[in-house]
Amino acid sequence: MEQYAIRGGNPLVGEVEIGGAKNAALAILAAAVMTDEPVIIENVPDLRDTMAMLQAMESIGVVVEKLDRHTVKIIGGSLKNVVIEDDSIKKIRGSYYFLGALLGKCRRAEVALPGGCNIGLRPIDQHIKGFRALGADVRIEHGLIITEAQQLKGSHIYLDVVSVGATINVLMAAAMAEGQTIIENAAKEPHVVDVANFLNSMGANIKGAGTDVIRVKGVSKLHGTEYAIIPDQIEAGTFMFAAAVTKGDVTVKNVIPKHLESISAKLMEIGCEVEESDDAVRVVAAKPLTHTHVKTLPYPGFPTDMQPQITVALGLSKGTSIVTESIFENRFKYVDELTRMGANIKVEGNTAIIDGVNKYTGASISAPDLRAGAALVTAALAAEGVSIIDDIKFIERGYEDFPQKLQSLGALIEKVGSEREIQKFRLKTG
Ligand code: UD1
């Protein structure tokens, strides 16, 4: 089993290039099958989740050609069926985007129920509500969500909760429905805007993405395009907090600073300096960190996907901090692992009360999910001594070349596969 061995204590210093946004890529790859013409997508992160999407596309006859590590050509014209149920797709959340994409294009989709991180109940009732409002029938049979429509008709849809997935899914189906769709209480995340821009570049007519009301005029056909995915806000935020906890000085490059505002604001509140330029943000942690309170919210609020990373930093910040998780109810499972590293955190329901400690110490821990896993890596980088992190497959779902990027900033981290390799790492770094 592969693990990360980490010796903490080195401040992270230098520059790191941020890749394309995973969550935008999952939706955009699915949307690419909506035209028969070739689509070229750049800045696709090379991750387990994006590979699973591409494999699923090939399994239904779509031609996928990798032009280089981050550029892919997709030809949806060769699509042969609408049933997606291969094993790798069952593990990821973004698989549900094939529902909206195929319903829009083929008026039918059958997709295995989505997996993804175990961070609480993750219902898809709002996706289903949206498809039904467009005139589709939706049912679950033998582990597949089956949706079909004789006619897909534009509609006025109010989403009961702000959902990234439901907004994007309804957007995709509505792009090829007849007439106008209005989505109210839409999610405003940067990747919602990115998917809308992508669909518009294929000839869709979508206005208002990035606000809470999105208007879609359905078109009967979409055409080929070339498109580059936006940078990953969460990958960037993870490196920014890694700089904070290791008392480092890191510049994240190839980012859109506007997308990072809530993250930058919290870093400044806890005592870091944050400098923004056109496409980079520099975080300098020269002073001791101080406490703050934070509540996760839909964009432009503080992202739930950054909650474990800020908790790790607050665990090392002077004073008492409170973190409230308002999006997913089961997102503090990693706190037990952090406690093993010396953190002083009490979780009550959706709230973590954190009394800052002076230091973490290395321990053997497991990554419970993607973002918590990455946050535990940052804790280990700040800790005294060696940590061994298990279940890194979760982390690899969302961070490309994570150990290599951290090494380039001076971190002592290696992927290891045996006790012998761990011993070698201890000797080499000791
Ligand atoms: C996406 C992201 C995930 C991120 C989350 C919130 C992907 C693949 N995953 O997940 O990384 O943490 O957005 O930014 O892009 N809800 C319902 N009914 C629904 C849909 C959602 O009640 O039909 C609830 C969820 O339980 C949750 C909230 O709405 O409490 C937000 O979920 P949503 O934005 O849909 O998250 P995901 O699309 O699953």
CSV table of C-alpha atoms and ligand atoms in Angstrom, one decimal:
chain,number,residue,atom,x,y,z
A,1,MET,CA,0.0,0.0,0.0
A,2,GLU,CA,1.3,3.4,-0.9
A,3,GLN,CA,1.8,6.0,1.7
A,4,TYR,CA,3.3,9.5,2.1
A,5,ALA,CA,6.3,9.7,4.5
A,6,ILE,CA,6.8,13.3,5.6
A,7,ARG,CA,9.3,14.9,7.9
A,8,GLY,CA,7.9,18.2,9.1
A,9,GLY,CA,9.6,21.4,10.1
A,10,ASN,CA,10.8,22.9,6.8
A,11,PRO,CA,9.1,26.2,5.9
A,12,LEU,CA,7.7,26.0,2.4
A,13,VAL,CA,9.4,28.6,0.2
A,14,GLY,CA,9.1,29.3,-3.5
A,15,GLU,CA,6.7,29.2,-6.4
A,16,VAL,CA,4.2,26.6,-7.4
A,17,GLU,CA,2.1,26.3,-10.6
A,18,ILE,CA,-1.6,25.5,-10.0
A,19,GLY,CA,-3.4,23.1,-12.4
A,20,GLY,CA,-6.9,23.2,-13.9
A,21,ALA,CA,-9.9,23.0,-11.6
A,22,LYS,CA,-10.9,19.4,-10.9
A,23,ASN,CA,-14.5,20.2,-10.3
A,24,ALA,CA,-14.8,22.3,-13.5
A,25,ALA,CA,-13.0,19.6,-15.5
A,26,LEU,CA,-15.4,16.8,-14.4
A,27,ALA,CA,-18.4,18.8,-15.7
A,28,ILE,CA,-16.7,20.1,-18.8
A,29,LEU,CA,-15.5,16.7,-19.9
A,30,ALA,CA,-19.1,15.4,-19.6
A,31,ALA,CA,-20.5,18.4,-21.4
A,32,ALA,CA,-18.0,17.8,-24.3
A,33,VAL,CA,-19.9,14.8,-25.4
A,34,MET,CA,-22.9,17.0,-26.2
A,35,THR,CA,-21.7,17.9,-29.6
A,36,ASP,CA,-20.8,15.5,-32.4
A,37,GLU,CA,-17.9,17.7,-33.4
A,38,PRO,CA,-14.4,17.6,-32.0
A,39,VAL,CA,-13.8,19.5,-28.8
A,40,ILE,CA,-10.3,20.4,-27.5
A,41,ILE,CA,-10.0,21.0,-23.8
A,42,GLU,CA,-6.8,22.4,-22.3
A,43,ASN,CA,-5.6,22.7,-18.7
A,44,VAL,CA,-7.3,19.3,-17.8
A,45,PRO,CA,-5.7,18.2,-14.5
A,46,ASP,CA,-4.1,14.7,-14.7
A,47,LEU,CA,-6.0,13.1,-11.8
A,48,ARG,CA,-7.7,9.8,-10.9
A,49,ASP,CA,-11.1,11.5,-11.2
A,50,THR,CA,-10.5,13.1,-14.6
A,51,MET,CA,-9.1,9.8,-15.9
A,52,ALA,CA,-12.2,8.0,-14.6
A,53,MET,CA,-14.4,10.4,-16.6
A,54,LEU,CA,-12.4,9.9,-19.8
A,55,GLN,CA,-12.6,6.1,-19.4
A,56,ALA,CA,-16.3,6.3,-18.9
A,57,MET,CA,-16.6,8.4,-22.0
A,58,GLU,CA,-14.7,5.8,-24.0
A,59,SER,CA,-16.9,3.0,-22.6
A,60,ILE,CA,-19.9,4.6,-24.4
A,61,GLY,CA,-18.0,5.0,-27.7
A,62,VAL,CA,-16.7,8.6,-27.4
A,63,VAL,CA,-13.3,9.0,-29.0
A,64,VAL,CA,-10.8,10.4,-26.5
A,65,GLU,CA,-7.3,11.5,-27.7
A,66,LYS,CA,-4.7,12.9,-25.3
A,67,LEU,CA,-2.8,15.6,-27.2
A,68,ASP,CA,-0.5,16.1,-24.2
A,69,ARG,CA,-0.6,15.6,-20.4
A,70,HIS,CA,-3.2,18.4,-20.0
A,71,THR,CA,-4.9,18.6,-23.3
A,72,VAL,CA,-7.5,16.3,-24.6
A,73,LYS,CA,-9.5,16.0,-27.8
A,74,ILE,CA,-13.0,14.5,-27.5
A,75,ILE,CA,-15.3,13.5,-30.3
A,76,GLY,CA,-18.8,12.9,-29.1
A,77,GLY,CA,-20.1,12.0,-32.6
A,78,SER,CA,-19.1,8.4,-32.2
A,79,LEU,CA,-21.2,7.9,-29.0
A,80,LYS,CA,-22.9,4.6,-29.2
A,81,ASN,CA,-25.0,4.2,-26.0
A,82,VAL,CA,-26.0,6.1,-22.9
A,83,VAL,CA,-25.3,3.6,-20.2
A,84,ILE,CA,-22.4,4.5,-17.9
A,85,GLU,CA,-21.6,2.0,-15.2
A,86,ASP,CA,-18.0,1.0,-15.3
A,87,ASP,CA,-16.4,0.5,-11.9
A,88,SER,CA,-14.1,3.5,-11.8
A,89,ILE,CA,-17.0,5.9,-12.4
A,90,LYS,CA,-18.9,4.5,-9.4
A,91,LYS,CA,-16.2,5.9,-7.1
A,92,ILE,CA,-16.5,9.5,-8.2
A,93,ARG,CA,-19.1,12.2,-7.6
A,94,GLY,CA,-18.8,14.0,-11.0
A,95,SER,CA,-20.2,11.0,-12.8
A,96,TYR,CA,-23.6,12.5,-12.3
A,97,TYR,CA,-22.7,15.1,-14.9
A,98,PHE,CA,-23.3,12.5,-17.6
A,99,LEU,CA,-27.0,12.6,-16.6
A,100,GLY,CA,-27.5,16.3,-17.6
A,101,ALA,CA,-25.2,16.0,-20.6
A,102,LEU,CA,-26.7,12.9,-22.1
A,103,LEU,CA,-30.3,13.9,-21.3
A,104,GLY,CA,-29.7,17.1,-23.1
A,105,LYS,CA,-28.1,15.5,-26.2
A,106,CYS,CA,-29.8,12.1,-26.4
A,107,ARG,CA,-32.9,12.6,-24.3
A,108,ARG,CA,-31.8,9.6,-22.2
A,109,ALA,CA,-29.1,8.6,-19.8
A,110,GLU,CA,-28.4,5.7,-17.4
A,111,VAL,CA,-25.6,6.4,-15.0
A,112,ALA,CA,-24.4,4.5,-11.9
A,113,LEU,CA,-25.3,6.2,-8.7
A,114,PRO,CA,-22.5,8.6,-7.8
A,115,GLY,CA,-19.8,8.0,-5.2
A,116,GLY,CA,-17.2,10.5,-4.1
A,117,CYS,CA,-16.0,11.5,-0.6
A,118,ASN,CA,-17.8,10.3,2.4
A,119,ILE,CA,-18.4,13.7,4.0
A,120,GLY,CA,-22.1,13.2,4.9
A,121,LEU,CA,-25.4,12.6,3.1
A,122,ARG,CA,-25.1,13.7,-0.5
A,123,PRO,CA,-28.6,13.6,-1.9
A,124,ILE,CA,-29.3,14.4,-5.6
A,125,ASP,CA,-33.0,15.3,-5.1
A,126,GLN,CA,-32.4,18.8,-6.6
A,127,HIS,CA,-30.8,17.3,-9.8
A,128,ILE,CA,-33.9,15.1,-10.1
A,129,LYS,CA,-36.3,17.9,-9.4
A,130,GLY,CA,-34.6,20.0,-12.2
A,131,PHE,CA,-34.7,17.2,-14.7
A,132,ARG,CA,-38.4,16.5,-13.9
A,133,ALA,CA,-39.2,20.2,-14.3
A,134,LEU,CA,-37.7,19.9,-17.8
A,135,GLY,CA,-40.2,17.1,-18.6
A,136,ALA,CA,-37.9,14.1,-18.0
A,137,ASP,CA,-38.9,10.9,-16.2
A,138,VAL,CA,-36.3,9.9,-13.5
A,139,ARG,CA,-36.1,6.6,-11.7
A,140,ILE,CA,-33.5,4.5,-9.9
A,141,GLU,CA,-33.2,0.9,-10.9
A,142,HIS,CA,-30.4,-1.7,-10.2
A,143,GLY,CA,-28.0,1.0,-8.9
A,144,LEU,CA,-28.5,3.2,-12.0
A,145,ILE,CA,-30.2,6.5,-12.3
A,146,ILE,CA,-32.3,6.4,-15.4
A,147,THR,CA,-33.6,9.6,-16.9
A,148,GLU,CA,-35.4,10.0,-20.2
A,149,ALA,CA,-37.7,12.5,-22.0
A,150,GLN,CA,-39.8,12.4,-25.1
A,151,GLN,CA,-39.5,16.2,-25.2
A,152,LEU,CA,-37.2,18.3,-23.0
A,153,LYS,CA,-39.0,21.7,-22.4
A,154,GLY,CA,-37.6,24.8,-20.8
A,155,SER,CA,-39.0,25.6,-17.4
A,156,HIS,CA,-38.8,27.8,-14.3
A,157,ILE,CA,-36.8,26.0,-11.6
A,158,TYR,CA,-36.2,27.1,-8.1
A,159,LEU,CA,-33.5,25.0,-6.3
A,160,ASP,CA,-34.3,24.5,-2.7
A,161,VAL,CA,-30.6,24.4,-1.7
A,162,VAL,CA,-27.7,26.1,-3.4
A,163,SER,CA,-26.1,23.1,-5.1
A,164,VAL,CA,-23.1,23.2,-7.5
A,165,GLY,CA,-23.9,19.8,-8.9
A,166,ALA,CA,-27.6,20.4,-9.4
A,167,THR,CA,-27.0,23.9,-11.0
A,168,ILE,CA,-24.6,22.5,-13.5
A,169,ASN,CA,-26.6,19.4,-14.3
A,170,VAL,CA,-29.8,21.3,-15.0
A,171,LEU,CA,-27.8,23.9,-17.0
A,172,MET,CA,-26.4,21.2,-19.3
A,173,ALA,CA,-29.8,19.6,-19.9
A,174,ALA,CA,-31.5,23.0,-20.4
A,175,ALA,CA,-28.9,24.1,-22.9
A,176,MET,CA,-30.4,21.6,-25.4
A,177,ALA,CA,-34.1,21.8,-24.2
A,178,GLU,CA,-36.8,23.6,-26.2
A,179,GLY,CA,-37.4,27.1,-25.1
A,180,GLN,CA,-36.2,29.1,-22.1
A,181,THR,CA,-35.2,27.8,-18.6
A,182,ILE,CA,-34.7,30.0,-15.6
A,183,ILE,CA,-32.7,28.5,-12.7
A,184,GLU,CA,-33.3,30.4,-9.4
A,185,ASN,CA,-31.1,30.1,-6.3
A,186,ALA,CA,-28.3,28.8,-8.6
A,187,ALA,CA,-24.8,28.1,-7.2
A,188,LYS,CA,-22.3,30.9,-8.1
A,189,GLU,CA,-19.0,29.0,-7.8
A,190,PRO,CA,-16.3,29.8,-10.4
A,191,HIS,CA,-16.7,26.3,-11.9
A,192,VAL,CA,-20.4,27.0,-12.6
A,193,VAL,CA,-19.4,30.0,-14.6
A,194,ASP,CA,-16.7,28.0,-16.3
A,195,VAL,CA,-19.1,25.3,-17.4
A,196,ALA,CA,-21.5,28.0,-18.7
A,197,ASN,CA,-18.7,29.7,-20.6
A,198,PHE,CA,-17.7,26.3,-22.1
A,199,LEU,CA,-21.2,25.5,-23.2
A,200,ASN,CA,-21.6,29.0,-24.7
A,201,SER,CA,-18.4,28.5,-26.6
A,202,MET,CA,-20.1,25.4,-28.1
A,203,GLY,CA,-23.1,27.6,-29.2
A,204,ALA,CA,-25.3,27.4,-26.1
A,205,ASN,CA,-27.2,30.5,-25.0
A,206,ILE,CA,-26.6,30.9,-21.2
A,207,LYS,CA,-26.7,34.2,-19.3
A,208,GLY,CA,-26.3,35.1,-15.7
A,209,ALA,CA,-23.9,32.3,-14.6
A,210,GLY,CA,-22.1,33.6,-11.5
A,211,THR,CA,-25.4,35.2,-10.2
A,212,ASP,CA,-28.3,33.4,-8.4
A,213,VAL,CA,-30.5,33.5,-11.5
A,214,ILE,CA,-29.3,31.7,-14.7
A,215,ARG,CA,-31.3,32.0,-17.9
A,216,VAL,CA,-30.8,29.4,-20.6
A,217,LYS,CA,-32.3,29.6,-24.1
A,218,GLY,CA,-32.2,26.0,-25.5
A,219,VAL,CA,-30.5,25.3,-28.8
A,220,SER,CA,-31.0,22.2,-31.0
A,221,LYS,CA,-27.3,21.7,-31.7
A,222,LEU,CA,-23.9,22.4,-30.2
A,223,HIS,CA,-20.7,22.7,-32.1
A,224,GLY,CA,-17.0,22.0,-31.6
A,225,THR,CA,-14.8,24.3,-29.6
A,226,GLU,CA,-11.3,24.8,-28.0
A,227,TYR,CA,-11.4,25.8,-24.4
A,228,ALA,CA,-9.0,26.1,-21.4
A,229,ILE,CA,-10.3,25.2,-17.9
A,230,ILE,CA,-9.9,27.7,-15.1
A,231,PRO,CA,-7.2,27.2,-12.4
A,232,ASP,CA,-8.1,25.1,-9.3
A,233,GLN,CA,-9.2,27.4,-6.5
A,234,ILE,CA,-8.9,24.6,-3.9
A,235,GLU,CA,-5.5,23.4,-5.0
A,236,ALA,CA,-4.3,27.0,-4.8
A,237,GLY,CA,-5.9,27.5,-1.4
A,238,THR,CA,-4.3,24.3,0.0
A,239,PHE,CA,-0.8,25.5,-0.9
A,240,MET,CA,-1.6,29.0,0.5
A,241,PHE,CA,-2.5,27.4,3.9
A,242,ALA,CA,0.5,25.0,3.6
A,243,ALA,CA,2.6,28.2,3.5
A,244,ALA,CA,0.8,29.5,6.6
A,245,VAL,CA,1.2,26.4,8.8
A,246,THR,CA,4.9,25.9,7.9
A,247,LYS,CA,5.7,29.6,8.5
A,248,GLY,CA,6.7,29.8,4.8
A,249,ASP,CA,6.6,32.1,1.8
A,250,VAL,CA,4.8,30.6,-1.2
A,251,THR,CA,3.6,32.1,-4.4
A,252,VAL,CA,0.8,30.2,-6.1
A,253,LYS,CA,1.0,30.9,-9.9
A,254,ASN,CA,-1.5,30.6,-12.7
A,255,VAL,CA,-4.5,31.5,-10.4
A,256,ILE,CA,-7.4,33.9,-10.6
A,257,PRO,CA,-6.9,35.9,-7.4
A,258,LYS,CA,-10.6,37.0,-7.3
A,259,HIS,CA,-11.6,33.3,-6.9
A,260,LEU,CA,-9.3,33.1,-3.8
A,261,GLU,CA,-10.7,36.2,-2.0
A,262,SER,CA,-12.4,34.4,0.9
A,263,ILE,CA,-9.2,32.3,1.4
A,264,SER,CA,-6.9,35.3,1.3
A,265,ALA,CA,-9.1,37.2,3.7
A,266,LYS,CA,-8.9,34.5,6.3
A,267,LEU,CA,-5.1,34.2,5.9
A,268,MET,CA,-4.8,37.9,6.5
A,269,GLU,CA,-7.1,37.7,9.6
A,270,ILE,CA,-4.8,35.0,11.1
A,271,GLY,CA,-1.7,37.1,10.6
A,272,CYS,CA,-0.3,36.2,7.1
A,273,GLU,CA,0.7,38.7,4.5
A,274,VAL,CA,-1.1,38.1,1.2
A,275,GLU,CA,0.1,39.9,-2.0
A,276,GLU,CA,-2.0,39.6,-5.2
A,277,SER,CA,-0.8,40.2,-8.7
A,278,ASP,CA,-2.5,39.5,-12.0
A,279,ASP,CA,-2.3,35.8,-12.0
A,280,ALA,CA,-0.5,34.9,-8.7
A,281,VAL,CA,-0.9,35.2,-5.0
A,282,ARG,CA,2.0,35.3,-2.5
A,283,VAL,CA,1.5,34.2,1.1
A,284,VAL,CA,4.1,35.1,3.7
A,285,ALA,CA,3.7,33.8,7.2
A,286,ALA,CA,6.3,35.8,9.1
A,287,LYS,CA,4.3,36.3,12.3
A,288,PRO,CA,2.8,33.8,14.7
A,289,LEU,CA,-0.8,32.8,13.7
A,290,THR,CA,-3.7,34.1,15.6
A,291,HIS,CA,-7.3,32.7,16.1
A,292,THR,CA,-10.4,33.5,14.1
A,293,HIS,CA,-13.9,32.1,13.4
A,294,VAL,CA,-15.0,30.8,10.1
A,295,LYS,CA,-18.2,29.3,8.6
A,296,THR,CA,-18.3,27.5,5.3
A,297,LEU,CA,-20.8,28.8,2.8
A,298,PRO,CA,-21.5,28.6,-0.9
A,299,TYR,CA,-19.4,30.9,-3.1
A,300,PRO,CA,-18.4,33.7,-2.5
A,301,GLY,CA,-18.3,32.4,1.1
A,302,PHE,CA,-15.4,30.4,2.5
A,303,PRO,CA,-15.4,27.0,0.6
A,304,THR,CA,-16.3,23.8,2.5
A,305,ASP,CA,-13.5,22.2,0.5
A,306,MET,CA,-11.0,24.4,2.4
A,307,GLN,CA,-12.5,23.7,5.8
A,308,PRO,CA,-10.0,21.0,6.9
A,309,GLN,CA,-7.0,23.1,5.7
A,310,ILE,CA,-8.1,26.2,7.8
A,311,THR,CA,-8.8,24.0,10.8
A,312,VAL,CA,-5.2,22.6,10.6
A,313,ALA,CA,-3.9,26.2,10.6
A,314,LEU,CA,-6.2,27.3,13.5
A,315,GLY,CA,-5.0,24.3,15.5
A,316,LEU,CA,-1.6,26.1,15.5
A,317,SER,CA,-3.0,29.6,16.0
A,318,LYS,CA,-2.9,31.4,19.4
A,319,GLY,CA,-6.3,31.5,21.1
A,320,THR,CA,-9.6,29.8,20.6
A,321,SER,CA,-11.2,29.5,17.1
A,322,ILE,CA,-14.5,28.2,16.0
A,323,VAL,CA,-15.1,26.5,12.6
A,324,THR,CA,-18.7,26.0,11.6
A,325,GLU,CA,-19.4,23.6,8.7
A,326,SER,CA,-22.7,24.5,7.1
A,327,ILE,CA,-22.6,22.5,3.8
A,328,PHE,CA,-21.8,18.9,4.7
A,329,GLU,CA,-22.7,17.4,8.1
A,330,ASN,CA,-19.9,14.8,8.4
A,331,ARG,CA,-16.8,16.8,7.5
A,332,PHE,CA,-14.8,16.7,10.8
A,333,LYS,CA,-13.8,13.0,10.7
A,334,TYR,CA,-10.2,14.0,10.2
A,335,VAL,CA,-10.1,15.8,13.6
A,336,ASP,CA,-9.4,12.4,15.4
A,337,GLU,CA,-6.2,12.1,13.2
A,338,LEU,CA,-5.2,15.7,13.9
A,339,THR,CA,-5.7,15.1,17.6
A,340,ARG,CA,-3.2,12.2,17.4
A,341,MET,CA,-0.7,14.9,16.2
A,342,GLY,CA,-1.4,16.9,19.3
A,343,ALA,CA,-4.2,19.2,18.2
A,344,ASN,CA,-6.7,20.3,20.8
A,345,ILE,CA,-10.1,20.3,19.0
A,346,LYS,CA,-13.6,19.5,20.3
A,347,VAL,CA,-16.3,18.8,17.7
A,348,GLU,CA,-19.9,19.4,18.6
A,349,GLY,CA,-22.3,18.7,15.7
A,350,ASN,CA,-21.2,20.9,12.8
A,351,THR,CA,-18.9,23.0,14.9
A,352,ALA,CA,-15.2,22.6,15.9
A,353,ILE,CA,-13.9,24.5,18.8
A,354,ILE,CA,-10.2,24.8,18.5
A,355,ASP,CA,-7.7,25.7,21.2
A,356,GLY,CA,-4.4,26.5,19.4
A,357,VAL,CA,-1.3,24.5,20.4
A,358,ASN,CA,2.3,25.5,19.9
A,359,LYS,CA,3.2,22.5,17.7
A,360,TYR,CA,2.0,19.3,16.1
A,361,THR,CA,4.1,16.1,16.4
A,362,GLY,CA,4.5,13.5,13.7
A,363,ALA,CA,2.2,10.4,13.8
A,364,SER,CA,0.8,7.6,11.6
A,365,ILE,CA,-2.5,8.7,10.3
A,366,SER,CA,-5.0,8.0,7.5
A,367,ALA,CA,-6.5,10.3,5.0
A,368,PRO,CA,-10.3,10.0,5.5
A,369,ASP,CA,-11.2,11.8,2.2
A,370,LEU,CA,-9.7,14.1,-0.4
A,371,ARG,CA,-9.5,17.5,1.2
A,372,ALA,CA,-9.0,16.3,4.7
A,373,GLY,CA,-6.2,14.1,3.4
A,374,ALA,CA,-4.5,17.1,1.9
A,375,ALA,CA,-5.0,19.1,5.1
A,376,LEU,CA,-3.4,16.3,7.1
A,377,VAL,CA,-0.4,16.5,4.8
A,378,THR,CA,0.0,20.2,5.6
A,379,ALA,CA,-0.3,19.4,9.3
A,380,ALA,CA,2.5,16.8,8.9
A,381,LEU,CA,4.7,19.3,7.1
A,382,ALA,CA,4.3,21.6,10.1
A,383,ALA,CA,4.8,18.9,12.6
A,384,GLU,CA,8.0,17.9,14.5
A,385,GLY,CA,9.3,14.5,13.3
A,386,VAL,CA,8.0,12.0,10.8
A,387,SER,CA,4.4,11.3,9.8
A,388,ILE,CA,3.2,8.4,7.7
A,389,ILE,CA,-0.1,9.0,5.9
A,390,ASP,CA,-2.2,6.1,4.7
A,391,ASP,CA,-5.0,6.0,2.1
A,392,ILE,CA,-3.3,8.6,-0.2
A,393,LYS,CA,-5.4,7.3,-3.1
A,394,PHE,CA,-8.0,9.8,-1.8
A,395,ILE,CA,-5.5,12.7,-2.1
A,396,GLU,CA,-4.5,11.6,-5.6
A,397,ARG,CA,-8.1,12.0,-6.7
A,398,GLY,CA,-7.7,15.8,-6.5
A,399,TYR,CA,-4.0,16.9,-6.4
A,400,GLU,CA,-1.7,16.3,-9.3
A,401,ASP,CA,1.9,15.6,-8.5
A,402,PHE,CA,1.3,16.7,-4.9
A,403,PRO,CA,4.5,15.3,-3.3
A,404,GLN,CA,6.6,16.7,-6.2
A,405,LYS,CA,5.1,20.2,-6.0
A,406,LEU,CA,5.7,20.2,-2.2
A,407,GLN,CA,9.3,19.0,-2.7
A,408,SER,CA,9.9,21.9,-5.1
A,409,LEU,CA,9.0,24.2,-2.2
A,410,GLY,CA,11.5,22.5,0.1
A,411,ALA,CA,9.2,19.9,1.8
A,412,LEU,CA,10.6,16.5,2.9
A,413,ILE,CA,7.9,14.2,1.5
A,414,GLU,CA,8.1,11.0,-0.4
A,415,LYS,CA,5.7,8.3,-1.6
A,416,VAL,CA,6.7,5.1,0.0
A,417,GLY,CA,5.5,1.5,-0.5
A,418,SER,CA,7.1,-0.5,2.3
A,419,GLU,CA,8.6,-0.4,5.8
A,420,ARG,CA,12.0,-0.5,4.2
A,421,GLU,CA,11.3,2.6,2.2
A,422,ILE,CA,10.0,4.3,5.3
A,423,GLN,CA,13.2,3.5,7.2
A,424,LYS,CA,15.3,4.8,4.3
A,425,PHE,CA,13.3,8.0,4.3
A,426,ARG,CA,13.9,8.4,8.1
A,427,LEU,CA,17.6,7.9,7.7
A,428,LYS,CA,17.9,10.2,4.7
A,429,THR,CA,16.0,13.0,6.2
A,430,GLY,CA,17.0,12.6,9.9
B,1,UD1,C1,-19.5,19.8,-5.2
B,1,UD1,C2,-18.0,19.5,-5.3
B,1,UD1,C3,-17.5,19.4,-3.8
B,1,UD1,C4,-17.8,20.6,-3.0
B,1,UD1,C5,-19.3,20.9,-3.1
B,1,UD1,C6,-19.6,22.2,-2.4
B,1,UD1,C7,-17.8,18.3,-7.3
B,1,UD1,C8,-17.6,17.0,-8.0
B,1,UD1,N1,-17.9,18.3,-6.0
B,1,UD1,O1,-20.2,18.7,-4.6
B,1,UD1,O2,-16.1,19.2,-3.9
B,1,UD1,O3,-17.5,20.3,-1.7
B,1,UD1,O4,-19.7,21.0,-4.5
B,1,UD1,O5,-18.9,23.3,-3.0
B,1,UD1,O6,-17.9,19.3,-8.0
B,1,UD1,N2,-27.8,19.0,-1.8
B,1,UD1,C9,-29.1,18.5,-1.6
B,1,UD1,N3,-29.7,18.0,-2.7
B,1,UD1,C10,-29.1,17.9,-4.0
B,1,UD1,C11,-27.8,18.4,-4.1
B,1,UD1,C12,-27.1,18.9,-3.0
B,1,UD1,O7,-29.6,18.6,-0.6
B,1,UD1,O8,-29.7,17.5,-4.9
B,1,UD1,C13,-27.1,19.5,-0.6
B,1,UD1,C14,-25.8,18.8,-0.2
B,1,UD1,O9,-26.1,17.7,0.6
B,1,UD1,C15,-25.0,19.8,0.4
B,1,UD1,C16,-25.3,21.1,-0.4
B,1,UD1,O10,-26.6,20.8,-1.0
B,1,UD1,O11,-25.4,20.0,1.8
B,1,UD1,C17,-24.3,21.5,-1.4
B,1,UD1,O12,-24.0,20.4,-2.2
B,1,UD1,P1,-23.5,20.5,-3.7
B,1,UD1,O13,-23.1,21.9,-4.0
B,1,UD1,O14,-24.5,19.9,-4.7
B,1,UD1,O15,-22.2,19.6,-3.7
B,1,UD1,P2,-21.7,18.6,-4.8
B,1,UD1,O16,-22.1,19.0,-6.2
B,1,UD1,O17,-22.0,17.2,-4.3
